[in-house]
Tab-separated table of C-alpha atoms and ligand atoms in Angstrom:
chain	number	residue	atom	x	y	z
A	7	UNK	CA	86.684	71.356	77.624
A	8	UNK	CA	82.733	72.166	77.544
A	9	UNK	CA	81.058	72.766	80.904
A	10	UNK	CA	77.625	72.613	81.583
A	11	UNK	CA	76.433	74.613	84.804
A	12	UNK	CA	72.827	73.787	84.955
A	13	UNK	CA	69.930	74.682	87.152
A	14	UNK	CA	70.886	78.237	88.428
A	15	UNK	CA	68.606	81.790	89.135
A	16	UNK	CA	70.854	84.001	86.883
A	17	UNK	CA	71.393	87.235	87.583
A	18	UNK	CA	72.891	88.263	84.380
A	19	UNK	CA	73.058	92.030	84.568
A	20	UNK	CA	72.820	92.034	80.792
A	21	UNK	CA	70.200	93.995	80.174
A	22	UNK	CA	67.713	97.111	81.143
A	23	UNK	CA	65.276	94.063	82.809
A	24	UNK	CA	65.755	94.214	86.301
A	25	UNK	CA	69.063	91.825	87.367
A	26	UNK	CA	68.981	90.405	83.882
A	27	UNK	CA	66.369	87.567	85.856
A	28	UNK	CA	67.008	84.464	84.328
A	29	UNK	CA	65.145	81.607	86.050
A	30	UNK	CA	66.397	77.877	86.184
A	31	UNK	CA	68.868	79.351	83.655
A	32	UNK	CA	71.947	77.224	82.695
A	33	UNK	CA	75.471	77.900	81.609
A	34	UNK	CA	77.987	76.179	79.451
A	35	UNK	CA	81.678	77.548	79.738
A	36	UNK	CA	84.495	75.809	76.758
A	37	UNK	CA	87.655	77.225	78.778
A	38	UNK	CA	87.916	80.837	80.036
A	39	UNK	CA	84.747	81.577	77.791
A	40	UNK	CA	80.755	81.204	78.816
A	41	UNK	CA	79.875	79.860	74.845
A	42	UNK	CA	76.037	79.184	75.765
A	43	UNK	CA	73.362	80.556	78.519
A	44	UNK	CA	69.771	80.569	78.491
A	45	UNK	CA	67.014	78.410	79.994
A	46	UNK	CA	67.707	74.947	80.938
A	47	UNK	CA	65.209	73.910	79.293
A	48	UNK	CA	66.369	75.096	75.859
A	49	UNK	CA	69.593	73.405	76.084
A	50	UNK	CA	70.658	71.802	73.160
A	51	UNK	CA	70.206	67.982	73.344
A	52	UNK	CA	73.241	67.238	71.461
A	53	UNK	CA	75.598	69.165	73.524
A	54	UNK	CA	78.322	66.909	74.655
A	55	UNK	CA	80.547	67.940	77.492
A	56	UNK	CA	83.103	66.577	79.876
A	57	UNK	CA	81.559	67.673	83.820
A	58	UNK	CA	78.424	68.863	84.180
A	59	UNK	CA	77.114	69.993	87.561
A	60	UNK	CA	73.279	70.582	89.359
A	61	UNK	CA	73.471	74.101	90.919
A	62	UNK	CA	69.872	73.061	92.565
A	63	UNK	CA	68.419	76.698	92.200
A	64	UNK	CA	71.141	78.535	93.383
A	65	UNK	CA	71.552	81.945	92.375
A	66	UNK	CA	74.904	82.630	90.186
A	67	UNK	CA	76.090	86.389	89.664
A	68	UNK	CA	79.082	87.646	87.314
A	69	UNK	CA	82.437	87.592	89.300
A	70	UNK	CA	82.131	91.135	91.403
A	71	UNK	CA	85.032	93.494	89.980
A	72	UNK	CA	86.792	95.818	92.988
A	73	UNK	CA	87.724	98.496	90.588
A	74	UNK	CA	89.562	100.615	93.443
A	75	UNK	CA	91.867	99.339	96.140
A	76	UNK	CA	95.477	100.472	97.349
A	77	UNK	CA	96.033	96.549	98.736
A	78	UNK	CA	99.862	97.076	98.286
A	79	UNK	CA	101.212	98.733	101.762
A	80	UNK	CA	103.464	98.351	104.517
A	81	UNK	CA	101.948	98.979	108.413
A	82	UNK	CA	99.136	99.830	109.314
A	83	UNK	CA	97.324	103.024	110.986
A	84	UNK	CA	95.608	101.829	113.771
A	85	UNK	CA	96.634	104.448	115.955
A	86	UNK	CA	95.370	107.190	113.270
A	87	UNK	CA	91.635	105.949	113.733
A	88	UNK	CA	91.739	106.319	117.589
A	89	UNK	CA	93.573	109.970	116.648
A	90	UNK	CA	90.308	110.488	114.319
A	91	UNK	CA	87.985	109.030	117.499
A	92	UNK	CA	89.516	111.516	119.201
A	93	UNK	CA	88.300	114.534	116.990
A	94	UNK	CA	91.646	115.317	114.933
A	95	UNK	CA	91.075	115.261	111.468
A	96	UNK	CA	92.315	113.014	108.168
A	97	UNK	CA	93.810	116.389	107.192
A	98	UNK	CA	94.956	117.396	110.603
A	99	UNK	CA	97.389	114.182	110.242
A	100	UNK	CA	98.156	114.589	106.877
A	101	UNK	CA	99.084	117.640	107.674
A	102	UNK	CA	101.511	116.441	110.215
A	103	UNK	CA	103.459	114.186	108.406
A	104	UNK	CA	101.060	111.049	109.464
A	105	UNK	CA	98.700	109.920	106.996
A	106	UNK	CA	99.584	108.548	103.315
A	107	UNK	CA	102.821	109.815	104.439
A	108	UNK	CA	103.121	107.344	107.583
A	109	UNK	CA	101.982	104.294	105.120
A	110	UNK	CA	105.376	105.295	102.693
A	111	UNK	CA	107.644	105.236	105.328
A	112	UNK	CA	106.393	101.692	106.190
A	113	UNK	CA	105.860	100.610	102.780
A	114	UNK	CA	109.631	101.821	101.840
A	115	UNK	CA	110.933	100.006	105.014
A	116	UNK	CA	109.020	96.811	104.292
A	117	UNK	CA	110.853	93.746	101.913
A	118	UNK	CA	109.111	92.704	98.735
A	119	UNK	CA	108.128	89.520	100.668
A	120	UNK	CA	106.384	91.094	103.049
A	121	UNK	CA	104.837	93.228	100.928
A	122	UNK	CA	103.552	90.123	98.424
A	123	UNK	CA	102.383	87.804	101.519
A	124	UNK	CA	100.259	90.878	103.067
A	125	UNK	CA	98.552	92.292	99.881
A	126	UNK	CA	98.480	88.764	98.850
A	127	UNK	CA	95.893	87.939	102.241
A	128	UNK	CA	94.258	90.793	101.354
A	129	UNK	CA	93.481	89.570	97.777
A	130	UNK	CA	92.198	86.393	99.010
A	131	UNK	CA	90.111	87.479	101.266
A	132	UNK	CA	88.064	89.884	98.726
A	133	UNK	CA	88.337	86.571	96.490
A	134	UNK	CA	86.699	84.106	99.488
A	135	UNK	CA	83.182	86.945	98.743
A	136	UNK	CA	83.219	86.365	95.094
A	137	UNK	CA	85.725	89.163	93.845
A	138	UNK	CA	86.932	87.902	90.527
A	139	UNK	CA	88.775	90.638	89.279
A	140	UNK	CA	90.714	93.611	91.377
A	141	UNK	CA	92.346	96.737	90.767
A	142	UNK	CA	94.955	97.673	92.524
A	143	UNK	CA	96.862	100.737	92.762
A	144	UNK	CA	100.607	101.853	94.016
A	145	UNK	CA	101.233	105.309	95.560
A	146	UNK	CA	103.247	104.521	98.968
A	147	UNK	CA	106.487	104.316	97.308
A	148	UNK	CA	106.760	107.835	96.101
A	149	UNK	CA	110.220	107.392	94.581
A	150	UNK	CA	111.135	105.723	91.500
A	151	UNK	CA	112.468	102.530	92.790
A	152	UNK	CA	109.652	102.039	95.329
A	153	UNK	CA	106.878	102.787	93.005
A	154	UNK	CA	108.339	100.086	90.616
A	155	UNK	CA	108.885	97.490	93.009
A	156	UNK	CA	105.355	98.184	94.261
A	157	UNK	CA	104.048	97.584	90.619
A	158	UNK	CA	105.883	94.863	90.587
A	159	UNK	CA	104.874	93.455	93.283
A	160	UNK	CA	101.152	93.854	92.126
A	161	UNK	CA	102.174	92.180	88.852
A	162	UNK	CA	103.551	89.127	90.903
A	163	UNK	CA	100.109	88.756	92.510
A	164	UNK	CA	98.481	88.798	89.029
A	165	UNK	CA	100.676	85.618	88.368
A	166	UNK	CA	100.369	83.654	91.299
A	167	UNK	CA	96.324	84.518	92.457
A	168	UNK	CA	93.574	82.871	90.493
A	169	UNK	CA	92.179	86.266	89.549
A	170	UNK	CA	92.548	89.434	86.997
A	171	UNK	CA	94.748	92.480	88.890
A	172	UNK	CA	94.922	95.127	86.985
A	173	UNK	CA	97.721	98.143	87.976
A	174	UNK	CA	97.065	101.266	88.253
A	175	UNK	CA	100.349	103.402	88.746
A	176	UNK	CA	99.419	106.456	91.440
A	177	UNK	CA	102.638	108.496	91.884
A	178	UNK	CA	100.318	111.156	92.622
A	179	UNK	CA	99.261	110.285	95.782
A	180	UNK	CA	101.116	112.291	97.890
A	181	UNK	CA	103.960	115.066	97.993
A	182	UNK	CA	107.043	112.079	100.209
A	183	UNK	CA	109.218	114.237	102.603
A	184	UNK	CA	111.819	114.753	100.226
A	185	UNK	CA	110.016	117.152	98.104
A	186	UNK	CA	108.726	119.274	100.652
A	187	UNK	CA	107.682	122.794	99.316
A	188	UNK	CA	108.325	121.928	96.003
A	189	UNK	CA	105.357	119.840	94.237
A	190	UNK	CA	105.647	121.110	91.114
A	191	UNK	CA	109.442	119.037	91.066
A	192	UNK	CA	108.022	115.819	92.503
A	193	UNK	CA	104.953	115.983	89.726
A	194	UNK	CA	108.120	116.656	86.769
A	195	UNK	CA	109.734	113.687	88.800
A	196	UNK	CA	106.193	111.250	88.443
A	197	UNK	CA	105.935	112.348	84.450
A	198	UNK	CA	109.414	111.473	84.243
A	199	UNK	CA	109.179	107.533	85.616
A	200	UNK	CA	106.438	107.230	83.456
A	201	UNK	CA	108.190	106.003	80.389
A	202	UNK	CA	110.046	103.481	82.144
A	203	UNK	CA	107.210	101.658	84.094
A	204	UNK	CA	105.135	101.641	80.531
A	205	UNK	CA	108.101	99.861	79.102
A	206	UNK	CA	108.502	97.280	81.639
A	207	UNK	CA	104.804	96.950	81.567
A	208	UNK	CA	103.899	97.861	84.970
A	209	UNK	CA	101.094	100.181	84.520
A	210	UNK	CA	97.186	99.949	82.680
A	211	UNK	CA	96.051	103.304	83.411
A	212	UNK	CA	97.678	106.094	85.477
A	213	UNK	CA	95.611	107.851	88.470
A	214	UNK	CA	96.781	111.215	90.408
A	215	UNK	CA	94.930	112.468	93.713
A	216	UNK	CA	93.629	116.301	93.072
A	217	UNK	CA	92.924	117.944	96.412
A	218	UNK	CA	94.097	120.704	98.625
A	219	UNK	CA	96.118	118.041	100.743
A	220	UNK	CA	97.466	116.225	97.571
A	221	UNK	CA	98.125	117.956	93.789
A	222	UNK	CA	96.309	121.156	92.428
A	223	UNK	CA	94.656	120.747	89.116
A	224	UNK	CA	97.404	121.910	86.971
A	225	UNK	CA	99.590	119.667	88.607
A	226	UNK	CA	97.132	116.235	88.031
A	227	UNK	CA	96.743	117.707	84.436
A	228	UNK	CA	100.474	116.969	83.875
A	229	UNK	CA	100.473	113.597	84.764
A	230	UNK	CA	97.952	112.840	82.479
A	231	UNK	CA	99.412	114.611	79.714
A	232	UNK	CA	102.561	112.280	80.112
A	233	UNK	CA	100.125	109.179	80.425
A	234	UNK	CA	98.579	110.355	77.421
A	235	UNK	CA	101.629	110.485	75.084
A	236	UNK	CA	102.416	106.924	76.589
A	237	UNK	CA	98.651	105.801	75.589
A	238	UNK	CA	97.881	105.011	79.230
A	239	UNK	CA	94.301	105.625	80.300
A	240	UNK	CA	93.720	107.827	83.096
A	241	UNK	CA	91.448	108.247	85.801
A	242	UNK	CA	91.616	110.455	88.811
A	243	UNK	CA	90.564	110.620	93.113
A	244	UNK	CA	88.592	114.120	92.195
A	245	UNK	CA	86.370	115.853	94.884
A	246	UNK	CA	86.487	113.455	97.895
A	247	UNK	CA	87.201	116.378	100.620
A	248	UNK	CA	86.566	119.685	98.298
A	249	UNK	CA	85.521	120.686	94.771
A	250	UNK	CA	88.584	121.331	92.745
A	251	UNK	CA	87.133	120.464	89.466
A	252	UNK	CA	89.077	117.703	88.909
A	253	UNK	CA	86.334	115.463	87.466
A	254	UNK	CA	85.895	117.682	84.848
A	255	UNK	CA	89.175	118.221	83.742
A	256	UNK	CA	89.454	114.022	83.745
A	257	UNK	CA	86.936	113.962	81.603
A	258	UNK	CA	88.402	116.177	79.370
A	259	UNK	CA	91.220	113.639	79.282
A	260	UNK	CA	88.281	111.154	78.314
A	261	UNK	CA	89.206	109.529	81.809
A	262	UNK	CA	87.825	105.683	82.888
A	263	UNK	CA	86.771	106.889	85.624
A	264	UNK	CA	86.659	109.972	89.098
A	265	UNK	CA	86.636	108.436	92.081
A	266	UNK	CA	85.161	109.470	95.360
A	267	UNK	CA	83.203	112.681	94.162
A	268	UNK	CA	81.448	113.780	97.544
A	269	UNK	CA	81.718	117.313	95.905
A	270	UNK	CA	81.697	116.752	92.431
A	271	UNK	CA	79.380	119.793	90.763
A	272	UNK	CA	76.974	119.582	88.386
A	273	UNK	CA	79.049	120.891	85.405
A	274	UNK	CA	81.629	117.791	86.742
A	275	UNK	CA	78.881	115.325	86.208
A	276	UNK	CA	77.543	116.503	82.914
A	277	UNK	CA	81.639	116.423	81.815
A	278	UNK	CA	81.502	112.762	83.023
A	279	UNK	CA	78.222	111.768	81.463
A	280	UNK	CA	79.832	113.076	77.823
A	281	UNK	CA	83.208	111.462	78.152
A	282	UNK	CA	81.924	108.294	79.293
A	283	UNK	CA	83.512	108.180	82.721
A	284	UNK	CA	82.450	105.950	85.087
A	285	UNK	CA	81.589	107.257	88.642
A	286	UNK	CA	83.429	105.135	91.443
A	287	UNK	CA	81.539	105.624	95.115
A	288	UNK	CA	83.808	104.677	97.757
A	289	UNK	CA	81.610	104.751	100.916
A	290	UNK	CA	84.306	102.516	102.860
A	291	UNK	CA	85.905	105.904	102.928
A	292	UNK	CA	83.010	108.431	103.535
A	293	UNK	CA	82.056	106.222	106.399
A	294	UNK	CA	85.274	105.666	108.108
A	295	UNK	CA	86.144	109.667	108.039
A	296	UNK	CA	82.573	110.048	108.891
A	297	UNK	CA	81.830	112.396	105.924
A	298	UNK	CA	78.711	114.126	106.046
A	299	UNK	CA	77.910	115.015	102.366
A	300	UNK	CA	77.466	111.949	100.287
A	301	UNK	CA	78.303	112.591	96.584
A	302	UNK	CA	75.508	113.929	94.251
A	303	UNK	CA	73.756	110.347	93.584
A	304	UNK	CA	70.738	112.477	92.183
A	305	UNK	CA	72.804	114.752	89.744
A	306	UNK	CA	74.723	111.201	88.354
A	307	UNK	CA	71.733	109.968	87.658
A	308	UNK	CA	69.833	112.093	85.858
A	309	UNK	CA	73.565	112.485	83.567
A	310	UNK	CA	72.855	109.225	82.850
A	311	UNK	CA	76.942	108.461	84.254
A	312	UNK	CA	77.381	105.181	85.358
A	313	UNK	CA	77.592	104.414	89.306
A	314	UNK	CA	80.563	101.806	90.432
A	315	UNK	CA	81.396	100.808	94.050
A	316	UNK	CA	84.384	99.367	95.461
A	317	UNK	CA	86.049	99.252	98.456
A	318	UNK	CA	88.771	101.537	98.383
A	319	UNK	CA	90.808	99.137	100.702
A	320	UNK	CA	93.741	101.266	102.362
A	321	UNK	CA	95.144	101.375	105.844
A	322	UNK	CA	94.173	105.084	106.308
A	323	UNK	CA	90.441	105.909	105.223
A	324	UNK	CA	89.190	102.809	104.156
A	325	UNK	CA	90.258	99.683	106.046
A	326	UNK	CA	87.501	97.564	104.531
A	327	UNK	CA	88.419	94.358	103.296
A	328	UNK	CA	84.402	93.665	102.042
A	329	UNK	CA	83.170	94.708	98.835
A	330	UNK	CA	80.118	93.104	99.324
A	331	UNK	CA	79.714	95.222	102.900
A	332	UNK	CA	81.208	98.187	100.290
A	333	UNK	CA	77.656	97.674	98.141
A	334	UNK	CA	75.434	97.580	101.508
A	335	UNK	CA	77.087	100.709	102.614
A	336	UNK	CA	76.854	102.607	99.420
A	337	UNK	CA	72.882	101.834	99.395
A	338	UNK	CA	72.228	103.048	103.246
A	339	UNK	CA	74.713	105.831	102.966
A	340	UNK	CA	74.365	107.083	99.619
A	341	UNK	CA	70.874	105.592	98.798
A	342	UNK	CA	71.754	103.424	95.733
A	343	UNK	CA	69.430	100.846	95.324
A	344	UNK	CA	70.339	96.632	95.640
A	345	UNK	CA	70.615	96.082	91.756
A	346	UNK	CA	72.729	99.415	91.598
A	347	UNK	CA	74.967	98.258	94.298
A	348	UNK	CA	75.817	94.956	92.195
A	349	UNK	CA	75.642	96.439	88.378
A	350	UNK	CA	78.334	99.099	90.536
A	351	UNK	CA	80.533	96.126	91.557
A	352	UNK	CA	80.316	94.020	88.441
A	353	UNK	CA	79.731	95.137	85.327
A	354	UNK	CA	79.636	99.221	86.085
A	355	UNK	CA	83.381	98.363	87.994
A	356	UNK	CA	84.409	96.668	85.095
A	357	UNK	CA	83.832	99.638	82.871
A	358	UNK	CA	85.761	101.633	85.328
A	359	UNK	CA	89.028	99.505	84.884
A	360	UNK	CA	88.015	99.729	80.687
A	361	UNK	CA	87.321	96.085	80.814
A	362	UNK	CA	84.301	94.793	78.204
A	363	UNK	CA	84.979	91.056	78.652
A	364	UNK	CA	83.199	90.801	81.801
A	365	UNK	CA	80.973	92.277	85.067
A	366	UNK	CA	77.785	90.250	83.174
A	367	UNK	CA	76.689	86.520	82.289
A	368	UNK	CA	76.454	86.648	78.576
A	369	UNK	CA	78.115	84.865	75.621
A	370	UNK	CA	81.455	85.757	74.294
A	371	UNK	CA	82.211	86.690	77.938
A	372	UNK	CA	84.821	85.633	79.988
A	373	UNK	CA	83.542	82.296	82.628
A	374	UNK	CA	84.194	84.760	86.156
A	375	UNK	CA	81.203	83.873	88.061
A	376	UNK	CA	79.674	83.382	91.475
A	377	UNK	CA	77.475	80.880	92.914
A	378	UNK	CA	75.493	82.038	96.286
A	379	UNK	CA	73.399	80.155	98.465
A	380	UNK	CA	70.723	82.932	98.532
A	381	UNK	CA	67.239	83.233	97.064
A	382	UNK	CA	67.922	86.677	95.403
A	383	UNK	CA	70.623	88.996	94.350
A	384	UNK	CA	69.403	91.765	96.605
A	385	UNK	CA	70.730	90.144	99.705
A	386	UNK	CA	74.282	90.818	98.450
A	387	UNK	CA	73.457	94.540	99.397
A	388	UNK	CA	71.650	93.753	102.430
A	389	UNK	CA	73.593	91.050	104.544
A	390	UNK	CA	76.036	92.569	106.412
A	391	UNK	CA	79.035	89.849	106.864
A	392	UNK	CA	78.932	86.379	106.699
A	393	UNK	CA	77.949	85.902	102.908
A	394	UNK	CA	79.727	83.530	101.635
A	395	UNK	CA	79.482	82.242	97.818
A	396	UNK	CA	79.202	78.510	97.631
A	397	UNK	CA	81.265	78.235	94.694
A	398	UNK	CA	83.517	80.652	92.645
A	399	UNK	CA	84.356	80.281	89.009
A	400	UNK	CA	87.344	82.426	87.838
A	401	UNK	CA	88.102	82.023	84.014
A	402	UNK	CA	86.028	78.732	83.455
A	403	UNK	CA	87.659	77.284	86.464
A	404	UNK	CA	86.919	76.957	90.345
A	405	UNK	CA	88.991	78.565	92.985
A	406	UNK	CA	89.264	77.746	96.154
A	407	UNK	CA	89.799	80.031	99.500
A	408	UNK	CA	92.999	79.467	99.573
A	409	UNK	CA	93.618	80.458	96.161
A	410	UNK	CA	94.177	76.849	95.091
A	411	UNK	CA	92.315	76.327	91.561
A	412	UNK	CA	90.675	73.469	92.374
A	413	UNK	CA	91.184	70.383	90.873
A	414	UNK	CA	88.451	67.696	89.334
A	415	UNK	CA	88.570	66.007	93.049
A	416	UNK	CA	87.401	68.875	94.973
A	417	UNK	CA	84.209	69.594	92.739
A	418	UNK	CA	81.227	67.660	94.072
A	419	UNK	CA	79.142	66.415	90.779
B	516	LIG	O1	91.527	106.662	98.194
B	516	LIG	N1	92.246	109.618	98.774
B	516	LIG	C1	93.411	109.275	98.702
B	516	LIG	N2	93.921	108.082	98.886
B	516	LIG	C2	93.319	107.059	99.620
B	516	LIG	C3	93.648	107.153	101.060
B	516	LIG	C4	95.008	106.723	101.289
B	516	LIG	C5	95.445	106.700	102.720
B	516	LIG	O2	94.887	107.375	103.605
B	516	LIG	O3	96.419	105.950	102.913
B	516	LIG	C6	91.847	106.997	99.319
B	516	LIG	O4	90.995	107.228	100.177
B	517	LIG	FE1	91.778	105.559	96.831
C-alpha cells in the first residue's frame, strides 16, 4: 500500500553534496520499498495512495545501522570499571581470568530466556534513537553448544524485534579456560563448528579478535580460511591495543570490514582502501579504556577507506547503549566531522555488514528511516543524550518504543 511522507528536510546521504540536502523533500514508500523521493513540489498529481502524512519540516535521516555490538551476554562487569578506576589495566584482568573471560562464565550460566529478554532491552533501546538495523555478534559462549545457542538466540531477536539483526559468529574472541595453553586446539575447535552453524543458518559473516591478549595472526588467518570455504564473509577486531597486522591480512581475505584500528599502519590502510574494507571506529571503547592514540583518521582518509561508527556495546570496554552518543564521541575524540559521523552510522555501517539495500534515502531502497525533531542533521553528532526521533519507520512501517509496529490508530494524520 503506497505511502506518501510529505514535507520533510531530507538528509539523503546519497550523494558527494553535503548530507544529500533535500529541502521540503517528500517520500512515497509501496511496502518495505521507498518507490519515489524528490521535492514535494514535483510530486506526481496522479499519485493515489492509502495514508499520507505532513512531516511539517522535520528532518528525516536513513535508519542509523550499528554495524558492531556484542548485545548477547550474561552479567555484567561493573566491578571491572572501578578495577580500571583504580589503575589496573583491560589486560591486567584479562590476564587474570576476568575480562571476556568473566562475561562467558556468566553468559554459559545464564538460560536462553534471560539471555533473549536482556539483549532484547538492549535492542530496543538502540531502536527508541533511530537504529534500524543492528549487528550483533556471539563470542561469550566459547564452546560449541553455547556459541550456537547464542546465535540462536540472536536469530530469535531478528524474528520477534521490528528491525534487521544480522549475526556475526565470533568464536574467536577469546582462548575459555578449558583450552588453556593450547590456542592453536581451541582455533582447530572454532574452524571445526563452522560447518554446522552455516548449515543451520546461524552465521552472515565470521569475525576473530587478533591481538596479543586474544589470537596471533596465523591463528585469525585460519578461521577465515574455514569461513571462506563455507562462503562466509569475514571481518576482523585488528589493532585496537597493538599493531599485529591484522587489517592487512583481512583485507587480503577481501574482509567487510577491521574494526577498532587505534594502531592500524599505513601499509594496513592502503590494504583496506584496495579490498574495499570498511573501517569501523569504536570510540565507546577507546573512551571507556581511556586510550590515548586514536586510530589514524588522517591516513584513512587520504586511502580513500570508508569510516563507520558504532557502538561496540559490551559489558567490558564499551558499555554504551547510544549510537548516536557513539557518532558525537567519534567526532571529539577522533575528529570526524558531523556528516562523517552519520554517513559512518548509516550508509558507511551498512557497507560494513555488506548490506546495499539501505544506510541512504533513495529509490529501490529499503523504507528504514528516521524522523527528528531537529533543524539539521549535524545535531545528531552534537547533542549528547536526550535525542529522541519523533517517528521511526522500519521497512515501510512505524515502530514503536516498545517494539510494537504500530498500527493505523497510533499514527497521527
Ligand atoms: O570489541 N575487543 C574485543 N572484544 C570486545 C570487548 C569484549 C569484552 O571486554 O567483553 C570489543 O571491545
Ligand atoms: Fe567488539
Amino acid at each position: 500500500m503506497p505511502i506518501l511522507w510529505r514535507h520533510a528536510q531530507l538528509a539523503t546521504l546519497t550523494d558527494d553534496a553535503p548530507w544529500g540536502w533535500l529541502a521540503d523533500g517528500a517520500l512515497l514508500t509501496i511496502g518495505e520499498r521507498l518507490v519515489w523521493l524528490g521535492r514535494d513540489a514535483d510530486l506526481p498529481g496522479d499519485a493515489e495512495v492509502d495514508a499520507e502524512y505532513d512531516l511539517e519540516g522535520a528532518l528525516v535521516t536513513p535508519g542509523l545501522v550499528d554495524c558492531h555490538t556484542h548485545l548477547v551476554y550474561g552479567g555484567a562487569r561493573a566491578d571491572e570499571f572501578e578495577a580500571r578506576l583504580q589503575g589496573v589495566s583491560y589486560a591486567e584482568i584479562a590476564r587474570r581470568g576476568g575480562g571476556v573471560l568473566s562475561t562467558v562464565r556468566a553468559t554459559r550460566e545464564a538460560a536462553d530466556e534471560t539471555l533473549f529478554a536482556a539483549a532484547r532491552r538492549r535492542a530496543l533501546a538502540l531502536l527508541a534513537e533511530g537504529v534500524t538495523t543492528i549487528e550483533i555478534k556471539s563470542g561469550y559462549g566459547l564452546n560449541f553448544a553455547d556459541e550456537a545457542r547464542c546465535l540462536r538466540i540472536i536469530r530469535r531477536l531478528g524474528r520477534e524485534l521490528p528491525l534487521t539483526v544480522v549475526a556475526t559468529f565470533l568464536g574467536a574472541h577469546a582462548l575459555p579456560p578449558e583450552f588453556a595453553g593450547r590456542p592453536d586446539d581451541y582455533v582447530a575447535e572454532v574452524c571445526a563448528w563452522l560447518p554446522a552453524l552455516a548449515a543451520e543458518g546461524l552465521a552472515d559473516a565470521v569475525d576473530a579478535f587478533c591481538e596479543t591478549i586474544a589470537f596471533s595472526n596465523d591463528q585469525a588467518r585460519r578461521v577465515f580460511d574455514a569461513a571462506r570455504a563455507l562462503g562466509l564473509p569475514v571481518k576482523l577486531h585488528a589493532e585496537q591495543l597493538s599493531d599485529q597486522g591484522g587489517a592487512a591480512l583481512a583485507a587480503g581475505y577481501g574482509a567487510l570490514s577491521c574494526d577498532h584500528l587505534e594502531y592500524l599502519n599505513d601499509a594496513g590502510a592502503r590494504a583496506m582502501a584496495a579490498a574495499g574494507t570498511i573501517a569501523v571506529l569504536l570510540p565507546g571503547a577507546f573512551y571507556v579504556l581511556r586510550e590515548s592514540r586514536p586510530p589514524p583518521i588522517a591516513a584513512l582518509r587520504a586511502a580513500s577507506v570508508p569510516l563507520a561508527v558504532a557502538t561496540d556495546h559490551n559489558p567490558g570496554s564499551s558499555p554504551l547503549l547510544s549510537l548516536l552518543l557513539a557518532m558525537n564521541l567519534a567526532c571529539t575524540l577522533f575528529r570526524l566531522t558531523p556528516e562523517e559521523a552519520l554517513r559512518g552510522a548509516t550508509i558507511n555501517a551498512a557497507r560494513a555488514l555488506g548490506l546495499a539495500d539501505r544506510g541512504v534515502l533513495a529509490v529501490g531502497k529499503r523504507a528504514d528511516f528516521v524522523v527528528w525533531p531537529l533543524n539539521h542533521p549535524r545535531e545528531l553528532a552534537y547533542w549528547m543524550g536526550g535525542c529522541h526521533p519523533s517517528r521511526v519507520i522500519v521497512g515501510g512501517r512505524e515502530v514503536c518504543a516498545d517494539g510494537r509496529v504500530a498500527n493505523e490508530a497510533d499514527l497521527q494524520p
